[in-house]
Short mmCIF file of C-alpha atoms in Angstrom, two decimals:
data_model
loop_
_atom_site.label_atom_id
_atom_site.label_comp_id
_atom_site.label_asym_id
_atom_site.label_seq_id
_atom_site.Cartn_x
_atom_site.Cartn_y
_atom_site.Cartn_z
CA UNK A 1 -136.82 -95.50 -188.84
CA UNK A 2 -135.65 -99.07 -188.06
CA UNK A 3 -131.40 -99.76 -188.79
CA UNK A 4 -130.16 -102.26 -190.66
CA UNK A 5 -126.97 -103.91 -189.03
CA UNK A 6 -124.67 -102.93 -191.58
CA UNK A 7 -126.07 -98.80 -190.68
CA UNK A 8 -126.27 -99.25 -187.13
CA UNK A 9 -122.73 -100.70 -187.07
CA UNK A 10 -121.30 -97.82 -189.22
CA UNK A 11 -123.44 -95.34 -187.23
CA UNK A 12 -121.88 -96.67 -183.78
CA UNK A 13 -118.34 -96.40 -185.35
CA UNK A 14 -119.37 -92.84 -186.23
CA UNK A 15 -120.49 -91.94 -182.48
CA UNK A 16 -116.65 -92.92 -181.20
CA UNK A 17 -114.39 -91.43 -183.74
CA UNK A 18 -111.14 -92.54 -184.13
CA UNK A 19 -108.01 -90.60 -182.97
CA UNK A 20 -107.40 -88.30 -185.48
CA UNK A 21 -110.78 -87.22 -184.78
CA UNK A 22 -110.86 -85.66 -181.23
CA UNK A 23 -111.37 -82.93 -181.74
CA UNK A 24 -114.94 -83.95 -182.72
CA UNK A 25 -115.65 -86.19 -180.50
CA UNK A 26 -114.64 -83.48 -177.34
CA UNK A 27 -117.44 -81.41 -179.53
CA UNK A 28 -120.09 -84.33 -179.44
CA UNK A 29 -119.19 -84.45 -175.58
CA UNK A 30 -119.56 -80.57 -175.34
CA UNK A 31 -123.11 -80.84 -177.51
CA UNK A 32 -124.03 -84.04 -174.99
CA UNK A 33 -123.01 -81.97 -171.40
CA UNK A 34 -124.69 -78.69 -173.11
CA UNK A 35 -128.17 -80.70 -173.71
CA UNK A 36 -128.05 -82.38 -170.13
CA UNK A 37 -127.15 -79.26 -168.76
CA UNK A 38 -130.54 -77.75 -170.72
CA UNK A 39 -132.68 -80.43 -169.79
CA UNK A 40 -131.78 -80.51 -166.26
CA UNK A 41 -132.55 -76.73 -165.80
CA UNK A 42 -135.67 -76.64 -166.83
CA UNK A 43 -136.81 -79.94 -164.85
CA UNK A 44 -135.51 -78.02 -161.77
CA UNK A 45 -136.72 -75.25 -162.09
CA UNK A 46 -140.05 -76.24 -163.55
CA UNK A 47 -140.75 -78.55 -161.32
CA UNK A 48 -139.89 -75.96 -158.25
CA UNK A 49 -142.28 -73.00 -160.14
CA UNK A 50 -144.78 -76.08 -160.06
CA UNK A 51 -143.98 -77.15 -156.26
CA UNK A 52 -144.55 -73.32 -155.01
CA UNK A 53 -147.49 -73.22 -156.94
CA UNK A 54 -148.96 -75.87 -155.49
CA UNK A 55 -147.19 -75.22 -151.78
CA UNK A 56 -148.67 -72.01 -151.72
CA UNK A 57 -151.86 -72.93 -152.90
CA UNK A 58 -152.12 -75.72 -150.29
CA UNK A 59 -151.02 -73.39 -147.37
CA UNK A 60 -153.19 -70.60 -148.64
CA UNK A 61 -156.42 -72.41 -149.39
CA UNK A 62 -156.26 -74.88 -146.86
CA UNK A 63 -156.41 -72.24 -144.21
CA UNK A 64 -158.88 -69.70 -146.03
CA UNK A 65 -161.16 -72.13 -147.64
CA UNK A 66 -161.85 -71.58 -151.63
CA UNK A 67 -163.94 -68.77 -150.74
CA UNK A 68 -164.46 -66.36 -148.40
CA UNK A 69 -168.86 -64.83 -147.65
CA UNK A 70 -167.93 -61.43 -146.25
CA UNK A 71 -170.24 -59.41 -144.34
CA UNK A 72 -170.90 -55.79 -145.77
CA UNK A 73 -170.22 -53.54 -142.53
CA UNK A 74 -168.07 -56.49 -140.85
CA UNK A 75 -170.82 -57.70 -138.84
CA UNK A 76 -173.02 -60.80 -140.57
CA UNK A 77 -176.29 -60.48 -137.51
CA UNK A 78 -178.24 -63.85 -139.31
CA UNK A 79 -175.24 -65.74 -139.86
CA UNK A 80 -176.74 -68.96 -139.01
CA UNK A 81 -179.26 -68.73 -141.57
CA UNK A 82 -176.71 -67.40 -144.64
CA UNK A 83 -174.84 -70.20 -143.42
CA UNK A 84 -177.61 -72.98 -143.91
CA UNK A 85 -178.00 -71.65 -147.09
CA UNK A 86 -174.32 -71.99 -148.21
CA UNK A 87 -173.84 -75.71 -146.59
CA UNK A 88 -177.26 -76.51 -148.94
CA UNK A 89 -175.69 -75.18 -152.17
CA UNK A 90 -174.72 -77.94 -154.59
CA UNK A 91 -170.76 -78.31 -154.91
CA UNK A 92 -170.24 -76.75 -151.16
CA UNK A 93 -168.51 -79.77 -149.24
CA UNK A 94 -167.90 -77.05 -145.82
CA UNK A 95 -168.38 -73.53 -144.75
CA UNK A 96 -168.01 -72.66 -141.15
CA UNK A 97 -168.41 -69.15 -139.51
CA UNK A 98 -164.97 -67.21 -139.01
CA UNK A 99 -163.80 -64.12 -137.14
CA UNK A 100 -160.99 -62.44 -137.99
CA UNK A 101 -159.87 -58.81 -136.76
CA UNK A 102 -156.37 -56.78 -137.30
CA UNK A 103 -154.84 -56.12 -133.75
CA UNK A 104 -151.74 -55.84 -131.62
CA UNK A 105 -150.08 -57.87 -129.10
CA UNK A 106 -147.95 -57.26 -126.62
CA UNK A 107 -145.34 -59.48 -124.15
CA UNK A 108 -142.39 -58.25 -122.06
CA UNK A 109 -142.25 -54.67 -124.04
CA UNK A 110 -142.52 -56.35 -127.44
CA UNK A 111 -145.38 -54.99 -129.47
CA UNK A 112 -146.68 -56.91 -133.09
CA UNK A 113 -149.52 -56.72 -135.16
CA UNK A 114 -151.26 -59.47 -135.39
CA UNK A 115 -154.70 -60.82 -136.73
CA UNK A 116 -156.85 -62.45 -134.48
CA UNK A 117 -158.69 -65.36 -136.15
CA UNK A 118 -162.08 -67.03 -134.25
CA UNK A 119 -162.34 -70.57 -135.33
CA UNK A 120 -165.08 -73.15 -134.89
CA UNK A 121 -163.79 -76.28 -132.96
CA UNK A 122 -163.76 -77.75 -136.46
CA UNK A 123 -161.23 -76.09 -137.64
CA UNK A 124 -159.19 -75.37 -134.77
CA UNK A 125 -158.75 -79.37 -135.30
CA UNK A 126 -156.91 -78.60 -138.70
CA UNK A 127 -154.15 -77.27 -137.15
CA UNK A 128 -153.35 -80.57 -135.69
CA UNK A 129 -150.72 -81.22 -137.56
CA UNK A 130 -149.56 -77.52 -137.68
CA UNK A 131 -148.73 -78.05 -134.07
CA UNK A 132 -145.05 -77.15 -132.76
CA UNK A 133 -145.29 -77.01 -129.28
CA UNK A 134 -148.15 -77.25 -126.79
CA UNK A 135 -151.89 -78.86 -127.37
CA UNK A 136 -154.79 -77.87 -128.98
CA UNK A 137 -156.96 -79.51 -126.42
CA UNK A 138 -156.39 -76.27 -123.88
CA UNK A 139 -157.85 -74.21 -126.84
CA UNK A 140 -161.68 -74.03 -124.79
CA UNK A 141 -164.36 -71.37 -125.07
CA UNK A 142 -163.92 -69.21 -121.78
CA UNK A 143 -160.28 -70.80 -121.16
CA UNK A 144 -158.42 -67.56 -122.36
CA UNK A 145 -156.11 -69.66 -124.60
CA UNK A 146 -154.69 -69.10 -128.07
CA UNK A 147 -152.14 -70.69 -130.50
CA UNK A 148 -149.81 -68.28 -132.41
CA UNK A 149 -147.46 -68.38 -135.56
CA UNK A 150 -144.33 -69.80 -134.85
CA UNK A 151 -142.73 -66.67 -136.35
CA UNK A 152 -144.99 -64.39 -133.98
CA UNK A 153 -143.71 -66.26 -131.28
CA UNK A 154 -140.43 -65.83 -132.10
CA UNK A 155 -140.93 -61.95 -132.70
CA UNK A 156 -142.45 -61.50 -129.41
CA UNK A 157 -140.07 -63.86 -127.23
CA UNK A 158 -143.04 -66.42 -126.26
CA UNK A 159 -143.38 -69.09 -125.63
CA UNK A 160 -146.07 -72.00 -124.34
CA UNK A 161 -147.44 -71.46 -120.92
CA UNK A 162 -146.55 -67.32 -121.31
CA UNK A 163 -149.20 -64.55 -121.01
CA UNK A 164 -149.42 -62.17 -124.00
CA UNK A 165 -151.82 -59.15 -123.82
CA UNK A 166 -154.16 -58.82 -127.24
CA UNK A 167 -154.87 -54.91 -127.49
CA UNK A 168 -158.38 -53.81 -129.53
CA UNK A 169 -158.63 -50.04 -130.19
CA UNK A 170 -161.94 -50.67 -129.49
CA UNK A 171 -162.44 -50.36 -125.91
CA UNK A 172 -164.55 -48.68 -123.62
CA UNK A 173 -165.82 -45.28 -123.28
CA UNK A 174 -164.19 -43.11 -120.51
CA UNK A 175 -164.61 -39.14 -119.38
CA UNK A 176 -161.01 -39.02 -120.59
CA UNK A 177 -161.65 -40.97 -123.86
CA UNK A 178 -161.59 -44.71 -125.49
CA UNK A 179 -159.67 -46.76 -123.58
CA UNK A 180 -157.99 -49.80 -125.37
CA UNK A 181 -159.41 -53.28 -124.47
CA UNK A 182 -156.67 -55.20 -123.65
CA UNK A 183 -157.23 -59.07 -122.14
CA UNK A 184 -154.58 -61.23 -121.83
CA UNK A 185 -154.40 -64.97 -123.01
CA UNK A 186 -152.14 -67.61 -122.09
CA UNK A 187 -150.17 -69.39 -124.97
CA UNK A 188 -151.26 -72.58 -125.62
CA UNK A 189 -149.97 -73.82 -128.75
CA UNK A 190 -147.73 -72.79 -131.20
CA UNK A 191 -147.73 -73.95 -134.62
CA UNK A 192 -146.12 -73.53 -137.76
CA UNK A 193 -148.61 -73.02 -141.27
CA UNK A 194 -145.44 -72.63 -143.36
CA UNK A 195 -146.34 -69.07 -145.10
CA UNK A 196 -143.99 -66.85 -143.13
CA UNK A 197 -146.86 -64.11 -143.17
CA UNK A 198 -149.36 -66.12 -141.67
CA UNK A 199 -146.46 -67.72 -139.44
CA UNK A 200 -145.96 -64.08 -138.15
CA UNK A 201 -149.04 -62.84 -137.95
CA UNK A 202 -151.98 -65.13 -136.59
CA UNK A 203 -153.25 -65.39 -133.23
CA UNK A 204 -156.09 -68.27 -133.42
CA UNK A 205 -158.59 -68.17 -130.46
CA UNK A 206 -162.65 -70.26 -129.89
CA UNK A 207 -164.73 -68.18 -131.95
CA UNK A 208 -166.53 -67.11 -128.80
CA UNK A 209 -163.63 -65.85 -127.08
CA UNK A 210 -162.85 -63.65 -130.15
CA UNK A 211 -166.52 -62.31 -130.51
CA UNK A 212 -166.02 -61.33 -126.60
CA UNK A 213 -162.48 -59.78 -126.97
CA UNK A 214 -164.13 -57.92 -129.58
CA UNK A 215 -167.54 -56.86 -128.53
CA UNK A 216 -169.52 -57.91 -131.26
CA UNK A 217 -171.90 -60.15 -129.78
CA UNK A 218 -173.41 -62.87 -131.32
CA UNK A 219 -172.34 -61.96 -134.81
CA UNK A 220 -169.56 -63.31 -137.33
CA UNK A 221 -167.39 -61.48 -139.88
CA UNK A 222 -167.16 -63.95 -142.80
CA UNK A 223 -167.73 -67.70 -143.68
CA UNK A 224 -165.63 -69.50 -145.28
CA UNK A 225 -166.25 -71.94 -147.78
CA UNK A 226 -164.84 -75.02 -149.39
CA UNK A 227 -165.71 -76.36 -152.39
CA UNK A 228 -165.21 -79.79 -154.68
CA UNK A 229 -163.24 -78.49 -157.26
CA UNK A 230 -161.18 -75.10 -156.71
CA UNK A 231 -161.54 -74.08 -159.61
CA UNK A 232 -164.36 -74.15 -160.57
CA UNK A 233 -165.64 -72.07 -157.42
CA UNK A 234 -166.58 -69.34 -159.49
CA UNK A 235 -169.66 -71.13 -160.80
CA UNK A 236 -170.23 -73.14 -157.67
CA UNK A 237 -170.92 -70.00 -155.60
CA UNK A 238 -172.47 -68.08 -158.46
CA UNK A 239 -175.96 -68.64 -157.53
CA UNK A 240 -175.39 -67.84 -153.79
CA UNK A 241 -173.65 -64.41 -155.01
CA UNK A 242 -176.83 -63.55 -156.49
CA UNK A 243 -178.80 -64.90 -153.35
CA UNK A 244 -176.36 -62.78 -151.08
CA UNK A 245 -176.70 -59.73 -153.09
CA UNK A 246 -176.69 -56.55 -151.08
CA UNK A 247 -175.77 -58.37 -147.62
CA UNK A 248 -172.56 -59.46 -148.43
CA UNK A 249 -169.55 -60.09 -150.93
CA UNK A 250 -168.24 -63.99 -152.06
CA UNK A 251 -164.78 -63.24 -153.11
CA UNK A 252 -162.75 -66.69 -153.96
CA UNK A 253 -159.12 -67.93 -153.88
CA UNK A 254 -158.43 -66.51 -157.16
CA UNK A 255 -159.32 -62.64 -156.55
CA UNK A 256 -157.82 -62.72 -153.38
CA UNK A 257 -154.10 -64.27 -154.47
CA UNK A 258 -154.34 -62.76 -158.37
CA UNK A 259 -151.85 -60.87 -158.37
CA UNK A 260 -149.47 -63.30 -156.90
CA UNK A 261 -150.77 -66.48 -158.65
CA UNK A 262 -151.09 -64.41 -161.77
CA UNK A 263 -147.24 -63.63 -161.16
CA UNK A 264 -146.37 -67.01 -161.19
CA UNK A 265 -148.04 -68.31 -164.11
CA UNK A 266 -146.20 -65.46 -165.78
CA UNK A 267 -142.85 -66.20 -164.88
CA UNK A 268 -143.33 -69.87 -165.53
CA UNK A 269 -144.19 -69.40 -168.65
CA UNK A 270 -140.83 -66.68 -169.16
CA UNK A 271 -138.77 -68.91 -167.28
CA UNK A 272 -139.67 -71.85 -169.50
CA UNK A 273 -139.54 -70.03 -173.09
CA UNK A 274 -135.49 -68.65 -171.78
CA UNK A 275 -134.48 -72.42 -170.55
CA UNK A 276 -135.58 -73.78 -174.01
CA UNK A 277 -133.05 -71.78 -175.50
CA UNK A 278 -130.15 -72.98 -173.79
CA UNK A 279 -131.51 -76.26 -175.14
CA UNK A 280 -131.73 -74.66 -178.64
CA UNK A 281 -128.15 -73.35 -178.08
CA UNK A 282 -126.86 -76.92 -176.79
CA UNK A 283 -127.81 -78.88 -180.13
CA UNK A 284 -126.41 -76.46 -182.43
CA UNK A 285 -123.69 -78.03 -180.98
CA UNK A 286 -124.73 -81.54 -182.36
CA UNK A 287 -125.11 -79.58 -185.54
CA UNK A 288 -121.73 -78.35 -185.57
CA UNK A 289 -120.64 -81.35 -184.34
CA UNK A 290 -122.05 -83.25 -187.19
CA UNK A 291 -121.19 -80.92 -189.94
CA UNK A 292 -116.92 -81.63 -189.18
CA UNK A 293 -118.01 -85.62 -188.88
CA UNK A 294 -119.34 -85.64 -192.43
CA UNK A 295 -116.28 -83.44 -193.67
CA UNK A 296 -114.19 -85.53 -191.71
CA UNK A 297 -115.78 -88.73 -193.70
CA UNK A 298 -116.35 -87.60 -196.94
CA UNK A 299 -113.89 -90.06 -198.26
CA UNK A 300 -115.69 -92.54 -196.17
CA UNK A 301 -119.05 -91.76 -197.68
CA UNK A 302 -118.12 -91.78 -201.46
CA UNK A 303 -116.07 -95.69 -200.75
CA UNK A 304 -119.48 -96.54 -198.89
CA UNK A 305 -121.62 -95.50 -201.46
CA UNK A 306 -119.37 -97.08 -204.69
CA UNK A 307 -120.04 -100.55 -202.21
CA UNK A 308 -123.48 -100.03 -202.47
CA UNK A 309 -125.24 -98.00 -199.69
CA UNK A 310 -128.05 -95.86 -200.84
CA UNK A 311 -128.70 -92.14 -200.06
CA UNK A 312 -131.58 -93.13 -197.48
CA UNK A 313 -128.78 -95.94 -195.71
CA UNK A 314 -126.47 -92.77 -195.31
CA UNK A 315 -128.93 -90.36 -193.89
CA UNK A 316 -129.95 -92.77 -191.45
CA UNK A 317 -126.56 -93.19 -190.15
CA UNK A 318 -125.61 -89.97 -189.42
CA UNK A 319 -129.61 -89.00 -188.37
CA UNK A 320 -129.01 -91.53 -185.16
CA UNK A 321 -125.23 -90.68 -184.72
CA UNK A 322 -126.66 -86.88 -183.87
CA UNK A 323 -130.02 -88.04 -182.06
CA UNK A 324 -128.18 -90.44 -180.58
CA UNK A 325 -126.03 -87.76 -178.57
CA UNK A 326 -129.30 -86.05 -177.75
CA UNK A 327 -131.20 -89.02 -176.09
CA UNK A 328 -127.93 -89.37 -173.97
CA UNK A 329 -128.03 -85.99 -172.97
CA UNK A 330 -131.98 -85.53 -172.52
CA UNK A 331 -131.53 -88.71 -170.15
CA UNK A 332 -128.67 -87.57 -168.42
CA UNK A 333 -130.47 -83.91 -167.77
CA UNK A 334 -133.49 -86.12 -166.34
CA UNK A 335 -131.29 -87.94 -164.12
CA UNK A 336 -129.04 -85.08 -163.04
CA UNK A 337 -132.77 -82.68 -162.97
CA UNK A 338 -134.15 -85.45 -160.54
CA UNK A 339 -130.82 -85.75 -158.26
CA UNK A 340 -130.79 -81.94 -157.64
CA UNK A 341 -134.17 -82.02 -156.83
CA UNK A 342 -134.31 -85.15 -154.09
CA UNK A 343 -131.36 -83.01 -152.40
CA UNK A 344 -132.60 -79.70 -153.07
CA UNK A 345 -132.55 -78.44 -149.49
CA UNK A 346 -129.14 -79.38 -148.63
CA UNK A 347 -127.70 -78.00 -152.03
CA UNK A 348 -129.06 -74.78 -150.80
CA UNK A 349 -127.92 -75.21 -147.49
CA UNK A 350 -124.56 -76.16 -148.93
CA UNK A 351 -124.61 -73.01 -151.05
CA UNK A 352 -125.40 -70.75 -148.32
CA UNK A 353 -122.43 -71.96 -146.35
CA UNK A 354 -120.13 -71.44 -148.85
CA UNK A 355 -121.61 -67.74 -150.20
CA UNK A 356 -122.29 -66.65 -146.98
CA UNK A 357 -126.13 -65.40 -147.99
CA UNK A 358 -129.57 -66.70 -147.21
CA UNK A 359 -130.39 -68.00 -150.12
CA UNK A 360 -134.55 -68.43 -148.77
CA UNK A 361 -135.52 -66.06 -146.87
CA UNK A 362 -138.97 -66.69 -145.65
CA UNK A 363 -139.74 -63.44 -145.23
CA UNK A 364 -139.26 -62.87 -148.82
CA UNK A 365 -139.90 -66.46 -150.19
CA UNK A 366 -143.50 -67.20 -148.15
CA UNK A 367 -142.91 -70.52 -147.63
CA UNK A 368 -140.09 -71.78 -145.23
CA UNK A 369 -138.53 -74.58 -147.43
CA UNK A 370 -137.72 -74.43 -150.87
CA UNK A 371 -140.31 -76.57 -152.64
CA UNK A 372 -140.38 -78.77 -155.63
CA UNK A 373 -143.32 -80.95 -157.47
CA UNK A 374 -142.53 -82.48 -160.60
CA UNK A 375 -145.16 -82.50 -163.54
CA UNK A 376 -145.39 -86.12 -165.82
CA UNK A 377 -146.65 -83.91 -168.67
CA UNK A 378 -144.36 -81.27 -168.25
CA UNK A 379 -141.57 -83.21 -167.83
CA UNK A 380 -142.70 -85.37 -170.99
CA UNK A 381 -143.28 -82.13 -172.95
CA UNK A 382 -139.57 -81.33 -172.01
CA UNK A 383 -138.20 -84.79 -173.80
CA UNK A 384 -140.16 -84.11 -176.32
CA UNK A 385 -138.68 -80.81 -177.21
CA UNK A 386 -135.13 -81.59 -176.43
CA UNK A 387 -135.42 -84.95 -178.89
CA UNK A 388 -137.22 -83.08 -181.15
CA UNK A 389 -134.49 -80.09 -181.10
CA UNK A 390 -132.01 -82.83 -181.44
CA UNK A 391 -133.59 -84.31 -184.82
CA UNK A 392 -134.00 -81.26 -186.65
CA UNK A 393 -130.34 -80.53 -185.92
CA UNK A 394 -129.34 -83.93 -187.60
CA UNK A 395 -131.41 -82.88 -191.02
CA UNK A 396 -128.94 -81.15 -192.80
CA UNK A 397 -125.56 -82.71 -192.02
CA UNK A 398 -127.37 -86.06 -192.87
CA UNK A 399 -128.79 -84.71 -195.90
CA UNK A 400 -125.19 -83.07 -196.83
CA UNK A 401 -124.04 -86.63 -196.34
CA UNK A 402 -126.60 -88.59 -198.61
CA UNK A 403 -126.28 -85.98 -201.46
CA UNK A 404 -122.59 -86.81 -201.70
CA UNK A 405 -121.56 -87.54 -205.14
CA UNK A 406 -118.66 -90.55 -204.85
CA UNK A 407 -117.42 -89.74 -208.14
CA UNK A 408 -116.75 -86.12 -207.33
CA UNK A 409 -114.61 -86.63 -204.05
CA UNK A 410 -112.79 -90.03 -205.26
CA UNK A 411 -112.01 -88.11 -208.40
CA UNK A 412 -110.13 -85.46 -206.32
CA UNK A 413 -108.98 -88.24 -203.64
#
């Protein structure tokens, strides 16, 4: 709907009203803040749902693999073989043998659960860039070395070069009863995954150390797999679920994290259906807005039609004058949306000062930073509804406006 430059002159007057009209134009500035302020929600907090979505998912699945092959009984005895199988089914890009066992450990009186996790040189390398303190390298078969969670070794007071004592229930027959096993290992890395439960919890040793500390031979618990497309993993691994039948279970990212992936989707999709009405809300401003301009004119409008404008001239004008104030304000919600996003951790840092509360607790949050990842399509689908919004709300005061009869109102003028 092109202007002509007699409509988009009149139209431009119309956006800056004069100064008996104020107290319109403070409620075209009101309608303008009230969209930006709309549009810039929901990119925030979009974009954040989005970016602990994905933070999680990284975290989560780049330390458990898109599946996990778990032994019935906890013990896989021909893991080799199960494991030449998986590697050979089409859409598997890794799968590597994994031990991992609930326990405690102990240093200077300090008791935590942990969970001991045997890892494959292989993928003790992927903590490389995990690493807070120490070196991986020390992390040798027969070296009595681990790495723990940054958060465990904060718990437990530890730090690298300290001994802490791994307790299994599991120990040794005795006249007097089972004794506990307990072996102590010398810290030699600590790193940081970024999920405060696995930060608090994990003790990573060689996967032969682990299958010593807990007596189980030359046998595995699980494998864990990786795929080319997570989600699709389902139908990947289907044919090896049928091959594995009765020997073990293949359970993949998305039954073990439903119930918390399943909660975010939810409240992504609640969070963006209540931000769209504070949108809705902000251009019945423009309506409003509109409605007192084309009282405010109606003089104006009956001279300009006698002069010759047509109906469709008139509902032009006063179409862009209203969309006009709702591209400003979808732009300015991008802008402001994008700012409070680049500085997102100092705001909340800022925030927490000021209140006095922590705002992200890892503890409760799972992830130590507050994340953000912003979505081209969603963000485009968010233009698209605020313009769209902002249109609609033009229709009838522009339509009020071109149905104006000049006689009428310069009869009674």
């Amino acid at each position: 709907m092109l202007l002509s430059p007699f409509e988009w002159t009149i139209a431009k007057r119309y956006m800056l009203p004069g100064k008996g009209e104020r107290f319109i134009a403070l409620v075209a500035g009101i309608s303008l803040f009230a969209v930006m302020l709309g549009v810039a929600a929901l990119v925030i907090v979009m974009s954040v749902m989005n970016g602990f979505r994905a933070e999680l998912f990284e975290k989560i699945v780049g330390l458990n693999g898109h599946a996990i092959i778990q032994a019935y009984g906890g013990r896989l005895d021909d893991w080799r073989e199960v494991l030449k199988e998986v590697k050979a089914t089409p859409g598997v890009t890794r799968a590597s043998p994994l031990i991992e066992q609930p326990l405690l450990a102990s240093f200077n009186g300090r008791v935590e659960a942990i969970l001991v996790r045997g890892n494959t040189p292989e993928d003790l390398g992927r903590l490389q860039d995990k690493v807070q303190a120490g070196s991986l390298a020390d992390l040798k078969p027969g070296a009595d070395s681990v790495a723990i969670g940054s958060q465990l070794a904060q718990n437990l007071g530890a730090q690298v070069g300290d001994m802490i004592t791994v307790i299994n229930p599991q120990g040794r027959a005795t006249p007097f009863g089972t004794v506990p096993r307990q072996v102590a290992y010398r810290v030699a890395t600590i790193f940081e995954i970024g999920v405060y439960d696995y930060d608090q919890a994990f003790v990573v040793m060689p996967m032969q150390d682990a299958q010593t500390l807990l007596l189980t031979g030359d046998t595995i618990g699980m494998i864990e797999v990786t795929t080319t497309d997570p989600d699709q993993v389902g139908p990947i691994l289907a044919p090896l679920t049928r091959k594995l039948a009765g020997r073990a279970a293949v359970s993949d990212w998305k039954k073990m994290n439903a119930s918390l992936f399943e909660a975010l989707a939810v409240e992504r999709v609640a969070m963006f259906v209540v931000l769209s009405i504070i949108v809705l809300v902000a251009v019945f401003n423009i309506l409003s807005s509109l409605i007192m301009l084309v009282r405010a004119k109606t003089r104006d409008i009956a001279i300009l039609r006698t002069m010759g404008a047509t109906r469709r001239s008139l509902l032009k004008i006063f179409v862009t004058t209203g969309f006009c104030i709702g591209m400003l304000g979808t732009l300015a919600g991008l802008v402001l949306g994008f700012v409070f996003l680049y500085f997102r951790q100092p705001i909340v840092r800022l925030v927490e000062i000021v209140t006095g509360q922590n705002l992200w607790d890892p503890s409760i949050r799972f992830l130590t930073e507050l994340p953000a990842r912003a979505d081209p399509v969603e963000i485009s689908v968010i233009c698209v509804m605020a313009l769209l919004f902002s249109f609609l709300a033009t229709l009838y005061p522009a339509l009020k406006a071109a149905s104006t009869d000049p006689v009428q109102v310069l009869r009674y003028e």
